[in-house]
mmCIF file of C-alpha atoms (C1' of nucleotides) in Angstrom:
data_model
loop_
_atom_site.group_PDB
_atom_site.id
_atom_site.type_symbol
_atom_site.label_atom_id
_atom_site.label_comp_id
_atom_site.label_asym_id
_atom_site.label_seq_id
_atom_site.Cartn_x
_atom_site.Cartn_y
_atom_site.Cartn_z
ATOM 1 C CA UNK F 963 -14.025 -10.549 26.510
ATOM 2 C CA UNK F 964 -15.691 -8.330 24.272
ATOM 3 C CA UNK F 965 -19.154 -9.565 22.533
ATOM 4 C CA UNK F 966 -19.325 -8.358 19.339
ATOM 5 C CA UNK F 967 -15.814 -6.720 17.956
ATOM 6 C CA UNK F 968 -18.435 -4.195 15.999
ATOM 7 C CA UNK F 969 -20.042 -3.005 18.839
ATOM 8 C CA UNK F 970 -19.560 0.746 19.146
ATOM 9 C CA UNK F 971 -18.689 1.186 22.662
ATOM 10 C CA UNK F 972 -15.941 3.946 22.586
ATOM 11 C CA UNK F 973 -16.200 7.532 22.409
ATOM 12 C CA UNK F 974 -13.675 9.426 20.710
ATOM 13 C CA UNK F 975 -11.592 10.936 24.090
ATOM 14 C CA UNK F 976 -11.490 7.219 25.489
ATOM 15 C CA UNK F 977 -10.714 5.637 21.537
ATOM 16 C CA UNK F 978 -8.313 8.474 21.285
ATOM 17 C CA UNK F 979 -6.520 7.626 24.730
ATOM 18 C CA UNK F 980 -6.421 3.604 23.424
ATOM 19 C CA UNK F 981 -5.206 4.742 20.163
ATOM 20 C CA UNK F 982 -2.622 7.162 21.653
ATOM 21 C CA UNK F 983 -3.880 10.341 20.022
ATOM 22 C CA UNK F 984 -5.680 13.627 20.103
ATOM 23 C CA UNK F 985 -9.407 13.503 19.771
ATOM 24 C CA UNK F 986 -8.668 15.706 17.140
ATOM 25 C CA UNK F 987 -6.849 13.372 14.681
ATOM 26 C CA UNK F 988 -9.629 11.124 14.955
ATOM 27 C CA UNK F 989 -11.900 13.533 13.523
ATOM 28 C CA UNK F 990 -9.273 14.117 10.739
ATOM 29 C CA UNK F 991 -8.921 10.304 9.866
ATOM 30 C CA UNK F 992 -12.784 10.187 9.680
ATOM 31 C CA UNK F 993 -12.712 12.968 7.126
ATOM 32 C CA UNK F 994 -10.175 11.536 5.441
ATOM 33 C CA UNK F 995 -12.007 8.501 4.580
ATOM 34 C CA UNK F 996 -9.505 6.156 6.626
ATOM 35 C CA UNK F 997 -12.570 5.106 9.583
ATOM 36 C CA UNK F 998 -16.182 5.712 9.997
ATOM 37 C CA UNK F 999 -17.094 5.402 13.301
ATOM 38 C CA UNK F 1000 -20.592 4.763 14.060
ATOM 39 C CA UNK F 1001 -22.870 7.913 15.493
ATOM 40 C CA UNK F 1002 -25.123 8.354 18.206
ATOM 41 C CA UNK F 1003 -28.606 9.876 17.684
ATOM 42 C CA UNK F 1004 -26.597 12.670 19.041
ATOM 43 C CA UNK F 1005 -24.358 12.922 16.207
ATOM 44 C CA UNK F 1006 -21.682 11.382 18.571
ATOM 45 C CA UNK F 1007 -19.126 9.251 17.315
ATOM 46 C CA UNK F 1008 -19.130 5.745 18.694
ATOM 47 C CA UNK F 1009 -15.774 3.619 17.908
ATOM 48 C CA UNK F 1010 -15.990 -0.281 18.098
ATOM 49 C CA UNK F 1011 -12.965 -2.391 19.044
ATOM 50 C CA UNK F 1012 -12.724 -3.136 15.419
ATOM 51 C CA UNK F 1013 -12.239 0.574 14.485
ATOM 52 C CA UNK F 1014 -9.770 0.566 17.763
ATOM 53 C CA UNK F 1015 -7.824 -2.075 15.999
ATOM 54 C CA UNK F 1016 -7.509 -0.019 12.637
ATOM 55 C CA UNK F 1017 -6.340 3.092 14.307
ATOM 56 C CA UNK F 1018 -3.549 1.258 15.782
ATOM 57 C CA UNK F 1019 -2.682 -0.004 11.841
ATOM 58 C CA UNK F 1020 -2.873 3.849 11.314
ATOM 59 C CA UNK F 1021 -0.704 4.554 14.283
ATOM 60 C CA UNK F 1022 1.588 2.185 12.936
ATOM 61 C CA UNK F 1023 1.876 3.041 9.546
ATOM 62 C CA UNK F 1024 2.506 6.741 10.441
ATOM 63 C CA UNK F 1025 4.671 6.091 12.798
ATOM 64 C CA UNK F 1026 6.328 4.389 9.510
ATOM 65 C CA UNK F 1027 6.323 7.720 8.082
ATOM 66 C CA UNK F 1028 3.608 7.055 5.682
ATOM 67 C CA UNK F 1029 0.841 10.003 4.979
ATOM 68 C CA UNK F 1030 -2.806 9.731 5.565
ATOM 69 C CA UNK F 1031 -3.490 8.838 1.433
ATOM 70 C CA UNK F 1032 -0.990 6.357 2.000
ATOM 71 C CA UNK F 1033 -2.220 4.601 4.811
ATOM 72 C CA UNK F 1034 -6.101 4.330 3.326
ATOM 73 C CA UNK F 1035 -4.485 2.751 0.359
ATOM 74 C CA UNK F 1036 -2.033 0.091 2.115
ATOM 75 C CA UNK F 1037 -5.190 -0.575 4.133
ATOM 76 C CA UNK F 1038 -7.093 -1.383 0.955
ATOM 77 C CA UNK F 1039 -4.472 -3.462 -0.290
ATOM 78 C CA UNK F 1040 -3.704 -5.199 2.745
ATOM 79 C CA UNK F 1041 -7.192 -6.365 3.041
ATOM 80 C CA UNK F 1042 -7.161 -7.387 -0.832
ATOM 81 C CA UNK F 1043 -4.098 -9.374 -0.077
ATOM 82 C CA UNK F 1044 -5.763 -11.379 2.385
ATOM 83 C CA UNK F 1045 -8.778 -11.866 0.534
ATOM 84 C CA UNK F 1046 -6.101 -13.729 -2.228
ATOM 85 C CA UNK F 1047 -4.629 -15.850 0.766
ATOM 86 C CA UNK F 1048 -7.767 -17.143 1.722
ATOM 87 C CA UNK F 1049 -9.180 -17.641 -1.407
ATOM 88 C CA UNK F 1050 -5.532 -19.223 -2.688
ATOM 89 C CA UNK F 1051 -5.802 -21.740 0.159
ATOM 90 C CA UNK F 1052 -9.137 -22.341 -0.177
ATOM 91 C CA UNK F 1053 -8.908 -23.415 -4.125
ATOM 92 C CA UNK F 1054 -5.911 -25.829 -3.127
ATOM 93 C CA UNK F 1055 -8.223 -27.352 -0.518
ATOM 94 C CA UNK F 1056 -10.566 -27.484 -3.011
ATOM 95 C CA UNK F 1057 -8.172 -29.194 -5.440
ATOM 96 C CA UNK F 1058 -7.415 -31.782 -3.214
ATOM 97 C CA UNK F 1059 -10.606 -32.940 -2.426
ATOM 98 C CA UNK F 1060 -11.559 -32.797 -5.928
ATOM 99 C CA UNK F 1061 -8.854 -35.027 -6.797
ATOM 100 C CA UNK F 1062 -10.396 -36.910 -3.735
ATOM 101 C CA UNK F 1063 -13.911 -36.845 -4.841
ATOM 102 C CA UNK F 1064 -12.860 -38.389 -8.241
ATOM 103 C CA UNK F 1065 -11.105 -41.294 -6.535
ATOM 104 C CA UNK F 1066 -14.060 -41.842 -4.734
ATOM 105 C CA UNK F 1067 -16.312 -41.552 -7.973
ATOM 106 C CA UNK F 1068 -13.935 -44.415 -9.531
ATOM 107 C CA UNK F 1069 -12.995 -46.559 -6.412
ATOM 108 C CA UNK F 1070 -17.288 -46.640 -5.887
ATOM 109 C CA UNK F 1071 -17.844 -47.539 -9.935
ATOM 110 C CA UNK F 1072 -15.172 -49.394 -10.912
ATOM 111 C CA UNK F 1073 -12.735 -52.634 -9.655
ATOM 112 C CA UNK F 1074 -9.324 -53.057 -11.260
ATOM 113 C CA UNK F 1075 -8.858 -55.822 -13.442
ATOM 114 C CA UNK F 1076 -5.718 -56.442 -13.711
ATOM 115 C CA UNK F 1077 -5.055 -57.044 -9.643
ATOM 116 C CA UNK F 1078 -6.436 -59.979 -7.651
ATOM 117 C CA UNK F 1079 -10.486 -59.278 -7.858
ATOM 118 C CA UNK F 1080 -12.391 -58.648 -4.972
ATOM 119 C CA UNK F 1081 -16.145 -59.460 -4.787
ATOM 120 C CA UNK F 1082 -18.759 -56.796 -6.136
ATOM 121 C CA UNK F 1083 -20.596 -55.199 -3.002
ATOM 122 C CA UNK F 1084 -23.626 -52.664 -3.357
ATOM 123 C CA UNK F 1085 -23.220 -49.175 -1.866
ATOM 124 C CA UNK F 1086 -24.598 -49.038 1.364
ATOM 125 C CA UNK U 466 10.497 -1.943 -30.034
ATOM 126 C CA UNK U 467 13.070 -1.921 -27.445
ATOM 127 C CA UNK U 468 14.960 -5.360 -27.314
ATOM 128 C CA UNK U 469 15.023 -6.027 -23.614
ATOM 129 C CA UNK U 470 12.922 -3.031 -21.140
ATOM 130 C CA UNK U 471 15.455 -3.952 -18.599
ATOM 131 C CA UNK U 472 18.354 -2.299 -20.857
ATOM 132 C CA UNK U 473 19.483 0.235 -19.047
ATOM 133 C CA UNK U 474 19.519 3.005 -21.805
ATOM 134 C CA UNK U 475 18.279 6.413 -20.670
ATOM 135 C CA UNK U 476 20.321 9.266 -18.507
ATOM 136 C CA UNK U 477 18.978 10.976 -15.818
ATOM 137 C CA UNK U 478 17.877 13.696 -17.948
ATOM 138 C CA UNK U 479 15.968 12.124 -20.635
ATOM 139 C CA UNK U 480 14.582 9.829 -17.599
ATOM 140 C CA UNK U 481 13.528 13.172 -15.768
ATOM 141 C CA UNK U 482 11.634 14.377 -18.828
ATOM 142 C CA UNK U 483 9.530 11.043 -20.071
ATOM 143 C CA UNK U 484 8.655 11.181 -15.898
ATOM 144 C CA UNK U 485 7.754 14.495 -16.206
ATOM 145 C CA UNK U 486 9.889 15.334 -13.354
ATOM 146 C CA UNK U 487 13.224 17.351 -12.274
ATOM 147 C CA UNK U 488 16.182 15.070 -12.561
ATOM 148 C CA UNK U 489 16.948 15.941 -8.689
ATOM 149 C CA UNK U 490 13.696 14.227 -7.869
ATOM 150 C CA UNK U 491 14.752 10.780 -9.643
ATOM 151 C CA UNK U 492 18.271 11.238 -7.089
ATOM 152 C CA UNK U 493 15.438 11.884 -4.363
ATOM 153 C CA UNK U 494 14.013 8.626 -5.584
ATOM 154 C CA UNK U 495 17.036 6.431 -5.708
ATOM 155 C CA UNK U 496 17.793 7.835 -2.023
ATOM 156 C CA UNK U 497 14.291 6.699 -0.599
ATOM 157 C CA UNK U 498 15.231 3.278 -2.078
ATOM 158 C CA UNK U 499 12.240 3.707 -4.376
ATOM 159 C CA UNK U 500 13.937 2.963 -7.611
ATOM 160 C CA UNK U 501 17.548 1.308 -8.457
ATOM 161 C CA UNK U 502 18.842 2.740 -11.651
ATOM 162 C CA UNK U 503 21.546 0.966 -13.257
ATOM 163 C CA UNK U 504 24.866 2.772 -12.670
ATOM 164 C CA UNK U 505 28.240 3.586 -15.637
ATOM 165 C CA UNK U 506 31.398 2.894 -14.855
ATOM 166 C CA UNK U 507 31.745 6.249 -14.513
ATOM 167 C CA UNK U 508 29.196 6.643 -11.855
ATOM 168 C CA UNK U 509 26.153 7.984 -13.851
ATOM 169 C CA UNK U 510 22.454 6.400 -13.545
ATOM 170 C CA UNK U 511 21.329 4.700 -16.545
ATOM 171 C CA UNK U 512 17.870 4.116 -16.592
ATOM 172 C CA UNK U 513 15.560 0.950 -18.317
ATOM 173 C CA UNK U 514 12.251 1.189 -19.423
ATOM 174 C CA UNK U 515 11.347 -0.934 -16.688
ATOM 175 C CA UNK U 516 12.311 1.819 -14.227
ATOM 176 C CA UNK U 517 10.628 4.811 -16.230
ATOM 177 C CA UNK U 518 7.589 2.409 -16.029
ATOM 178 C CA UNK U 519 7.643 2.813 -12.332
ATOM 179 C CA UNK U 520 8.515 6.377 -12.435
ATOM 180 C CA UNK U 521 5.258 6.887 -14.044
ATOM 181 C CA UNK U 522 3.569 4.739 -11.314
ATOM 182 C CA UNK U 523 5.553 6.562 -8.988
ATOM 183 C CA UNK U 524 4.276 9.819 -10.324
ATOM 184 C CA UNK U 525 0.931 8.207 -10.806
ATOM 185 C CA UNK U 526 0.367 7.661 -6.850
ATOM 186 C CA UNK U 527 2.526 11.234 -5.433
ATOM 187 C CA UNK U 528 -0.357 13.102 -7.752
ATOM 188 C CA UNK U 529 -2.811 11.299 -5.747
ATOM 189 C CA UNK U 530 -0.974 12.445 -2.736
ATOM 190 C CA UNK U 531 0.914 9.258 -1.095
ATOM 191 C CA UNK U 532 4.277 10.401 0.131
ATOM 192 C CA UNK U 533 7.083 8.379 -0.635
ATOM 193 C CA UNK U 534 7.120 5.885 2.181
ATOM 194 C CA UNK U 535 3.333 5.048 1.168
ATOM 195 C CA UNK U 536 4.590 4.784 -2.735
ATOM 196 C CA UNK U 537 7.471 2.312 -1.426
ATOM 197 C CA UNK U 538 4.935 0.437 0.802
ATOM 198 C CA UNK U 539 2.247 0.637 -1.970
ATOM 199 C CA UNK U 540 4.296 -0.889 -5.014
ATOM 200 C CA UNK U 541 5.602 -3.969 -2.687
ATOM 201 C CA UNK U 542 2.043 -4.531 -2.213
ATOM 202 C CA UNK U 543 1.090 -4.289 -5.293
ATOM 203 C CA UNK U 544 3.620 -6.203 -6.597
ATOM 204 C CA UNK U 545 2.517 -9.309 -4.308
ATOM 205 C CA UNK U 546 -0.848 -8.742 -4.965
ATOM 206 C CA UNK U 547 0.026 -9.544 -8.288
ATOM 207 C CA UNK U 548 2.095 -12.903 -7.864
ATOM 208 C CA UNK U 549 -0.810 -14.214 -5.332
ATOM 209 C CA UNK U 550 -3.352 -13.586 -8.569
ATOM 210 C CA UNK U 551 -0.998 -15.566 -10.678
ATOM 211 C CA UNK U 552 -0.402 -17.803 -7.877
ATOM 212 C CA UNK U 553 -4.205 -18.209 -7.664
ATOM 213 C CA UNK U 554 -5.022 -18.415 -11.224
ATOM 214 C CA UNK U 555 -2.272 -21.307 -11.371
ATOM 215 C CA UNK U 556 -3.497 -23.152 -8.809
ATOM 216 C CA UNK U 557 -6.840 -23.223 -10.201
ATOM 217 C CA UNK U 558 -5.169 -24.618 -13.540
ATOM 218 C CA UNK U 559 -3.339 -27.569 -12.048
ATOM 219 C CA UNK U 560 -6.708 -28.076 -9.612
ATOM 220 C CA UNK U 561 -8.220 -28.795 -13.062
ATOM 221 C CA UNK U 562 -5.001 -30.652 -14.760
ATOM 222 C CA UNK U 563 -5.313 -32.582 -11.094
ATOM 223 C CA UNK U 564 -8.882 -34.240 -11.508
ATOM 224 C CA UNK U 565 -8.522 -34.911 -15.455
ATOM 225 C CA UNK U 566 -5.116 -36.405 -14.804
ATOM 226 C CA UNK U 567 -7.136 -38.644 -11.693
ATOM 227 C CA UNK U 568 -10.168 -39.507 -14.779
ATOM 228 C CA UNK U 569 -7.059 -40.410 -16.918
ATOM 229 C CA UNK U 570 -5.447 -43.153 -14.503
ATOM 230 C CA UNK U 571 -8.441 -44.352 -14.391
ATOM 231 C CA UNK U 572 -10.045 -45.086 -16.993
ATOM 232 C CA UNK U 573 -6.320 -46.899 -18.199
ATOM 233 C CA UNK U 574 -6.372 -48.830 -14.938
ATOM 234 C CA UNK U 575 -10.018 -49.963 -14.935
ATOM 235 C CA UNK U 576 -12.785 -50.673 -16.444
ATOM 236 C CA UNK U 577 -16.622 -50.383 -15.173
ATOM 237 C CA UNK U 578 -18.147 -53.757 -13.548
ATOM 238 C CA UNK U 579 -21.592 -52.828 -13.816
ATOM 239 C CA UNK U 580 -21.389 -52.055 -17.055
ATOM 240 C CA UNK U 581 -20.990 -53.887 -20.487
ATOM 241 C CA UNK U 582 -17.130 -55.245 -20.218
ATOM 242 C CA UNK U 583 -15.060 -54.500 -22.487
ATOM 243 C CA UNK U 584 -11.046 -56.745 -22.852
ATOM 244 C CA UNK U 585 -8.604 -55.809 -20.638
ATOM 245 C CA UNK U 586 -5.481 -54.110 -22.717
ATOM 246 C CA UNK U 587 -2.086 -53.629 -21.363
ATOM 247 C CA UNK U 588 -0.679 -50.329 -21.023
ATOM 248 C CA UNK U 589 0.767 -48.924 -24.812
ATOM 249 C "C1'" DG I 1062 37.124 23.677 -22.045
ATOM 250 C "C1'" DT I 1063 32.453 22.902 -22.154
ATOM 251 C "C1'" DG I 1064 28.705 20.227 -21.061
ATOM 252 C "C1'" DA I 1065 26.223 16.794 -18.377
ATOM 253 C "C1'" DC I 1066 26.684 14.318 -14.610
ATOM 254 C "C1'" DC I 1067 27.599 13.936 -9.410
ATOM 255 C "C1'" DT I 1068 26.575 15.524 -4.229
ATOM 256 C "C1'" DT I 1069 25.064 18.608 -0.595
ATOM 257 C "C1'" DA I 1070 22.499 22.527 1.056
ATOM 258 C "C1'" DA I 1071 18.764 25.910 1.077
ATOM 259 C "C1'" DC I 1072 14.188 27.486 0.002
ATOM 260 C "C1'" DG I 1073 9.004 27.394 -0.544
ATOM 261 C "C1'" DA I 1074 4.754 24.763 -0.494
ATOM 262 C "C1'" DC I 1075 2.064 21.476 1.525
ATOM 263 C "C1'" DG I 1076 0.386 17.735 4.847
ATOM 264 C "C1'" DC I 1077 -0.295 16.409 9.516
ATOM 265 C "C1'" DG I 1078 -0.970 16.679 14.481
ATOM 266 C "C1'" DT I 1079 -2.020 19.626 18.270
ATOM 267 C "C1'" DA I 1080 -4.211 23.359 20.508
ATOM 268 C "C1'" DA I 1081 -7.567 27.104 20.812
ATOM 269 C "C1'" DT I 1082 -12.165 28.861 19.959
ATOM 270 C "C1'" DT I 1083 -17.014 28.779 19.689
ATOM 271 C "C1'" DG I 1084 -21.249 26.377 19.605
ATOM 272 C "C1'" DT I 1085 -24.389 22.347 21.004
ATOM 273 C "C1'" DG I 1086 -26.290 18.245 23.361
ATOM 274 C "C1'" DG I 1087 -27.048 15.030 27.391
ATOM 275 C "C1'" DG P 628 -25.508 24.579 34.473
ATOM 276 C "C1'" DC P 629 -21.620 21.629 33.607
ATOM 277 C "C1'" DC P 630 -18.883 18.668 30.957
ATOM 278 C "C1'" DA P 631 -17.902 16.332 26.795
ATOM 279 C "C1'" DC P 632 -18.738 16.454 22.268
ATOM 280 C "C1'" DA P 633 -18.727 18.860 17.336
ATOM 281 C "C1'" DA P 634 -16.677 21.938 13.852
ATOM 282 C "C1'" DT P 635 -13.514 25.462 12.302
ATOM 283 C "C1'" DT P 636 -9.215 27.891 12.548
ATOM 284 C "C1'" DA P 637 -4.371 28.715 13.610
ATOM 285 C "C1'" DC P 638 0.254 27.230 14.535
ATOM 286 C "C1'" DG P 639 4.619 24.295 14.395
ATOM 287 C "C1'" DC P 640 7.038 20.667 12.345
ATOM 288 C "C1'" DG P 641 8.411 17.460 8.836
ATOM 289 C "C1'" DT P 642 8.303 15.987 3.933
ATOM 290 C "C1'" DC P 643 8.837 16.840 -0.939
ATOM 291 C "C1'" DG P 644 10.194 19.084 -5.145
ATOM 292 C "C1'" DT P 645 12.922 22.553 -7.008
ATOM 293 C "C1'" DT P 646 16.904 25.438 -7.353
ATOM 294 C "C1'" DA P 647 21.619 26.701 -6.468
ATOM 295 C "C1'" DA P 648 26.618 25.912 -5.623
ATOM 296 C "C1'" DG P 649 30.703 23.410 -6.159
ATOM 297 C "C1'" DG P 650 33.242 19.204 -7.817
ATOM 298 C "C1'" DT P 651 34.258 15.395 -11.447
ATOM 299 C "C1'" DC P 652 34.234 12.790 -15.745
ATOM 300 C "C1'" DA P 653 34.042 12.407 -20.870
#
DNA sequence: GTGACCTTAACGACGCGTAATTGTGG
DNA sequence: GCCACAATTACGCGTCGTTAAGGTCA
């Protein structure tokens, strides 16, 4: 529905009604270090859906009970721990098809010898 | 120097100290489900080096100013941040252990065609 | 019996969200 | 000129650490 998730579309009374807060705490999480909304020429701030989706991982963690310091650090280590997901899958993907890539390698160079022989063909 | 750092060995008071902390704080603590000392018969905390280790990483993050929800929150992530590195770093052995162990089978189940040929042993 | 431990309650300081105020830009 | 934004300040509420009070075990 939306183009690009880091288009800054929102200002902050409309991203503050989506997030289900003051216009106010917005302004505190941005000087908190927790978003950075982009600006207008203005000096308005712009939110993109992307920024709506971390103030509702705010929302979420404070509703938790968790403080402002808090929440910018589970962020950061939320996002590190998915980083180490993908990067864990993508090395056992990678295993496999190294394994792979070494069959190949022998199954192209080599013919068993000690099973019925079949005839030596050139790669294609 | 100490045998095992999951002995439970120190009282709340000596615990309170090396945290640097009032021994009502490590009760605090306990009741947040932060840490889990070890407990007497007699109903007194005993606690293992293991726990004053997280007392000071406890202490390390509240000076920052994360509240105790975010230090509960934080630690758990930490904590599997850490096995998904391990899990990662393992992974990346065996990936390795995979392809030699591929080379190995191999080169004791074939030998080259296109190449000088060498007699055909049996397995040792 | 005297400590050190236990629990619960009260107090002060601080963090957070909201609201009010004043100024500025489209 | 009006409305929404920006920034600062003030207030209320909840959390956290400490202290105090009273009870129990060694």
């Amino acid at each position: 529905m939306v183009a690009d998730r880091r288009r800054a579309v929102y200002v902050i009374s409309v991203a503050a009604e989506l997030a289900g807060v003051h216009p106010q705490t917005l302004r505190i999480y941005e000087r908190k270090g927790l978003i950075e909304p982009a600006r207008t020429g203005g000096g308005s701030r712009r939110y993109s859906e992307r920024d709506i989706d971390r103030l509702a991982r705010i929302q979420a963690l404070t509703a938790d009970g968790v403080n402002l310091e808090g929440v910018k650090r589970i962020m950061d280590l939320e996002d590190e721990n998915e980083d180490l997901r993908q990067e864990l899958a993508r090395a056992r993907d990678e295993a496999r098809e190294a394994v792979e890539r070494t069959h190949r390698h022998y199954r192209r160079e080599l013919v068993p010898v000690d099973r019925s022989p079949v005839p030596y063909r050139r790669r294609r």
